[in-house]
CSV table of C-alpha atoms in Angstrom, one decimal:
chain,number,residue,atom,x,y,z
A,258,MET,CA,52.4,78.6,170.6
A,259,PRO,CA,55.1,78.1,173.2
A,260,ALA,CA,57.9,80.9,173.4
A,261,PRO,CA,61.2,80.0,171.2
A,262,ASP,CA,64.5,78.9,172.7
A,263,PRO,CA,66.2,80.0,174.7
A,264,TRP,CA,63.0,81.1,176.6
A,265,ARG,CA,61.3,78.5,178.6
A,266,SER,CA,58.2,78.6,181.0
A,267,VAL,CA,59.3,79.0,184.8
A,268,PHE,CA,55.8,77.3,186.1
A,269,GLU,CA,54.3,74.1,185.5
A,270,TYR,CA,51.1,75.3,184.6
A,271,GLU,CA,50.4,77.1,181.2
A,272,TYR,CA,48.2,79.9,183.0
A,273,GLY,CA,51.2,80.3,185.4
A,274,ALA,CA,50.8,80.9,189.0
A,275,PRO,CA,47.3,81.7,190.3
A,276,VAL,CA,47.1,85.3,192.3
A,277,GLY,CA,43.7,86.5,192.7
A,278,GLY,CA,42.9,90.1,192.4
A,279,LEU,CA,46.3,90.8,191.0
A,280,LEU,CA,46.9,94.5,190.9
A,281,GLY,CA,50.5,94.6,189.5
A,282,ILE,CA,53.9,93.4,189.4
A,283,GLY,CA,57.5,94.9,189.5
A,284,PHE,CA,61.2,93.4,189.1
A,285,ALA,CA,64.1,93.3,191.5
A,286,SER,CA,67.3,91.0,191.8
A,287,HIS,CA,68.4,88.6,194.4
A,288,PRO,CA,71.0,90.1,196.3
A,289,GLU,CA,72.9,86.6,196.6
A,290,SER,CA,71.9,84.5,193.5
A,291,GLY,CA,71.7,87.3,191.0
A,292,HIS,CA,68.2,86.0,189.7
A,293,ASP,CA,65.5,88.2,188.7
A,294,LEU,CA,62.7,88.5,191.2
A,295,VAL,CA,59.1,89.4,190.5
A,296,MET,CA,57.0,90.9,193.3
A,297,VAL,CA,53.4,90.7,192.9
A,298,VAL,CA,51.0,93.0,194.6
A,299,SER,CA,47.2,91.8,195.2
A,300,HIS,CA,44.2,92.5,197.3
A,301,ASP,CA,45.6,89.5,199.5
A,302,GLY,CA,48.9,91.3,200.1
A,303,HIS,CA,52.6,91.1,198.5
A,304,GLY,CA,54.4,88.2,197.2
A,305,LEU,CA,57.9,87.5,195.7
A,306,PHE,CA,58.9,85.0,193.1
A,307,ASP,CA,62.4,83.4,192.1
A,308,ALA,CA,62.0,84.1,188.3
A,309,VAL,CA,64.2,81.1,187.4
A,310,THR,CA,63.0,78.5,189.7
A,311,GLY,CA,59.5,79.8,190.0
A,312,GLU,CA,59.5,79.2,193.9
A,313,LYS,CA,57.7,82.0,195.9
A,314,ILE,CA,60.3,83.1,198.4
A,315,ALA,CA,58.5,85.7,200.4
A,316,ARG,CA,54.8,86.5,201.4
A,317,ASP,CA,53.3,89.2,203.3
A,318,ARG,CA,49.7,89.0,203.7
A,319,ASP,CA,49.2,92.0,205.8
A,320,PRO,CA,51.4,95.0,204.5
A,321,ASP,CA,51.1,98.5,206.1
A,322,PRO,CA,48.0,100.1,204.8
A,323,GLU,CA,50.0,103.0,203.5
A,324,ASP,CA,52.1,100.7,201.6
A,325,SER,CA,49.7,98.0,200.3
A,326,THR,CA,49.4,99.3,196.9
A,327,PRO,CA,51.5,101.6,194.7
A,328,ASP,CA,49.1,104.3,194.3
A,329,ALA,CA,49.6,105.5,197.8
A,330,VAL,CA,53.0,107.1,196.4
A,331,ALA,CA,53.8,109.3,193.4
A,332,ASP,CA,56.6,106.7,192.0
A,333,LEU,CA,54.0,104.0,192.1
A,334,THR,CA,56.4,101.7,194.6
A,335,CYS,CA,55.8,99.2,197.3
A,336,PRO,CA,58.5,98.0,200.1
A,337,GLY,CA,60.2,94.9,199.1
A,338,LEU,CA,60.2,91.7,201.3
A,339,GLY,CA,62.1,88.9,202.0
A,340,PRO,CA,65.8,89.4,200.4
A,341,ILE,CA,64.9,92.8,199.3
A,342,ALA,CA,63.4,94.0,202.5
A,343,GLY,CA,64.4,97.5,202.9
A,344,SER,CA,64.4,98.5,199.1
A,345,ARG,CA,61.4,99.6,197.1
A,346,VAL,CA,60.2,98.3,194.0
A,347,HIS,CA,58.2,100.1,190.9
A,348,ILE,CA,55.0,98.3,190.2
A,349,ALA,CA,53.3,98.2,186.9
A,350,GLY,CA,49.8,97.2,186.6
A,351,LEU,CA,46.4,98.6,187.5
A,352,PHE,CA,47.6,101.9,188.6
A,353,GLY,CA,50.0,102.7,185.9
A,354,GLY,CA,53.3,102.4,185.2
A,355,GLY,CA,55.1,100.2,182.8
A,356,LEU,CA,57.9,97.4,182.2
A,357,HIS,CA,60.4,97.0,179.3
A,358,THR,CA,59.2,96.1,176.1
A,359,THR,CA,62.5,95.6,174.4
A,360,THR,CA,66.0,94.1,175.2
A,361,GLU,CA,69.3,95.1,174.2
A,362,ASP,CA,69.8,92.2,172.1
A,363,GLY,CA,66.6,92.6,169.9
A,364,TRP,CA,63.9,90.8,171.5
A,365,THR,CA,60.2,92.6,171.6
A,366,LEU,CA,57.1,92.3,173.4
A,367,GLU,CA,53.7,93.9,172.6
A,368,ALA,CA,50.1,93.5,173.3
A,369,VAL,CA,47.6,93.4,170.4
A,370,THR,CA,43.7,92.9,170.9
A,371,PRO,CA,42.3,91.5,167.7
A,372,ALA,CA,39.1,90.1,169.5
A,373,TRP,CA,38.3,92.6,172.3
A,374,PRO,CA,38.5,92.2,175.1
A,375,ASN,CA,41.0,89.4,174.9
A,376,ASP,CA,44.5,90.6,175.0
A,377,ARG,CA,47.3,88.7,173.1
A,378,VAL,CA,51.0,89.1,174.1
A,379,LEU,CA,53.5,88.6,171.3
A,380,LEU,CA,57.2,88.3,171.2
A,381,SER,CA,59.3,89.1,168.2
A,382,VAL,CA,63.0,89.5,166.8
A,383,ASP,CA,61.8,91.5,163.9
A,384,GLY,CA,61.3,94.8,165.5
A,385,GLY,CA,57.7,94.6,166.2
A,386,LEU,CA,54.6,95.5,164.4
A,387,PRO,CA,54.3,95.3,161.5
A,388,HIS,CA,56.0,92.0,161.5
A,389,SER,CA,58.4,91.5,158.5
A,390,GLY,CA,58.6,87.5,158.7
A,391,PRO,CA,56.7,84.6,159.0
A,392,TYR,CA,54.7,83.6,162.3
A,393,GLY,CA,56.6,81.1,164.3
A,394,GLU,CA,59.9,82.1,163.0
A,395,LEU,CA,60.4,85.9,163.8
A,396,TRP,CA,57.5,86.5,165.7
A,397,TRP,CA,55.4,84.3,168.4
A,398,HIS,CA,52.0,84.2,170.1
A,399,ILE,CA,52.9,83.5,174.0
A,400,PHE,CA,50.0,84.6,175.7
A,401,HIS,CA,46.2,85.1,175.3
A,402,SER,CA,44.4,86.3,177.9
A,403,THR,CA,40.9,84.8,177.4
A,404,TYR,CA,39.1,85.0,181.0
A,405,SER,CA,41.2,87.8,183.0
A,406,GLU,CA,42.2,91.3,182.4
A,407,LEU,CA,45.7,91.9,181.4
A,408,ARG,CA,47.6,93.9,183.8
A,409,ALA,CA,51.2,94.3,182.8
A,410,PHE,CA,53.7,92.8,180.4
A,411,GLY,CA,57.5,92.9,179.9
A,412,PHE,CA,61.1,92.2,180.3
A,413,SER,CA,63.0,92.6,183.4
A,414,PRO,CA,65.8,95.1,183.3
A,415,SER,CA,68.5,92.0,182.6
A,416,GLY,CA,66.3,91.0,179.8
A,417,GLU,CA,66.5,87.5,181.0
A,418,THR,CA,62.9,87.4,182.1
A,419,ILE,CA,59.5,87.7,180.6
A,420,ALA,CA,56.5,88.6,182.8
A,421,VAL,CA,52.8,88.6,181.9
A,422,ALA,CA,50.2,89.5,184.5
A,423,THR,CA,46.4,89.5,184.6
A,424,SER,CA,43.7,90.0,187.1
A,425,SER,CA,43.9,86.4,188.3
A,426,ASP,CA,47.6,85.1,187.3
A,427,VAL,CA,51.2,85.8,186.7
A,428,SER,CA,53.1,84.0,183.9
A,429,LEU,CA,57.0,84.0,183.6
A,430,TRP,CA,59.6,83.1,181.2
A,431,THR,CA,63.4,82.8,181.7
A,432,ARG,CA,66.0,82.5,179.4
A,433,ARG,CA,68.7,81.6,182.2
A,434,ALA,CA,69.3,78.0,183.2
A,435,GLU,CA,68.1,76.9,186.8
A,436,HIS,CA,71.5,75.9,187.9
A,437,ASN,CA,74.3,77.9,185.6
A,438,ASN,CA,76.7,79.1,188.7
A,439,GLY,CA,75.9,82.7,187.8
A,440,SER,CA,76.6,82.5,184.1
A,441,SER,CA,74.7,85.1,181.7
A,442,ALA,CA,71.7,84.5,180.0
A,443,GLN,CA,71.7,83.4,176.6
A,444,ARG,CA,71.9,85.9,174.0
A,445,CYS,CA,69.8,86.6,170.7
A,446,PRO,CA,71.8,86.3,167.4
A,447,ASP,CA,72.9,89.9,166.3
A,448,ARG,CA,69.8,91.3,164.3
A,449,ASP,CA,72.1,93.7,162.5
A,450,ALA,CA,74.6,90.9,161.2
A,451,ASP,CA,71.8,88.9,159.7
A,452,PRO,CA,68.7,90.8,159.2
A,453,HIS,CA,67.0,88.4,156.8
A,454,PRO,CA,67.7,85.0,158.5
A,455,SER,CA,66.5,81.7,156.8
A,456,GLU,CA,66.2,80.0,160.1
A,457,PRO,CA,64.1,80.9,163.0
A,458,ARG,CA,65.6,83.7,165.2
A,459,GLY,CA,65.7,81.9,168.5
A,460,CYS,CA,69.0,81.2,170.1
A,461,GLU,CA,71.1,77.9,170.5
A,462,GLY,CA,72.7,77.3,172.5
A,463,GLY,CA,62.5,78.6,201.2
A,464,LEU,CA,59.6,80.7,201.7
A,465,THR,CA,60.0,83.6,203.8
A,466,LYS,CA,57.1,84.6,206.1
A,467,VAL,CA,57.0,88.6,206.9
A,468,VAL,CA,56.1,88.8,210.3
A,469,LYS,CA,55.6,92.5,211.9
A,470,PRO,CA,55.8,93.6,215.4
A,471,ARG,CA,52.6,94.5,217.1
């Protein structure tokens, strides 16, 4: 089932963007546009996606060996690339770590495995399991990992992006308009003001190549 309004899928295809040998993902913010960015770490190097447009804006196929995977350092980080070069990004995935599973305005993400080993990712506005409302109104099944191992899932620190990563792809959802001139994301209704709503709880409303000196 698709994610509810105001969330929209960032990529054209249901399975997201293919990333073979994906190890983990992390969030950053674009220093100019303010868009959420998703850094992807895989056996084939590092990549950086704009989480609003889906564009891959940077790629490093040959990271330094000491920084190629997050387990090389205690804080599970990898060096940023493209517009976030010079910073380090916390990576969640195969080697540990985690992403935000709640937002300030009441959205919750959780993974369940009713038919092992196929994980399902649920999005809700009723506080999470056990769900208090009907499916499709207060909680939604937004992702089903049927052929690859779930690596990480969560919200960006801004709460504007949902990311789900498996060993073979990354899927993104955003609630920020693609061309909104920097306006903030649409927010979810106040859960405390209307704890038992009768209506669904949705809301109304150029690639940089990294070249190393040799």
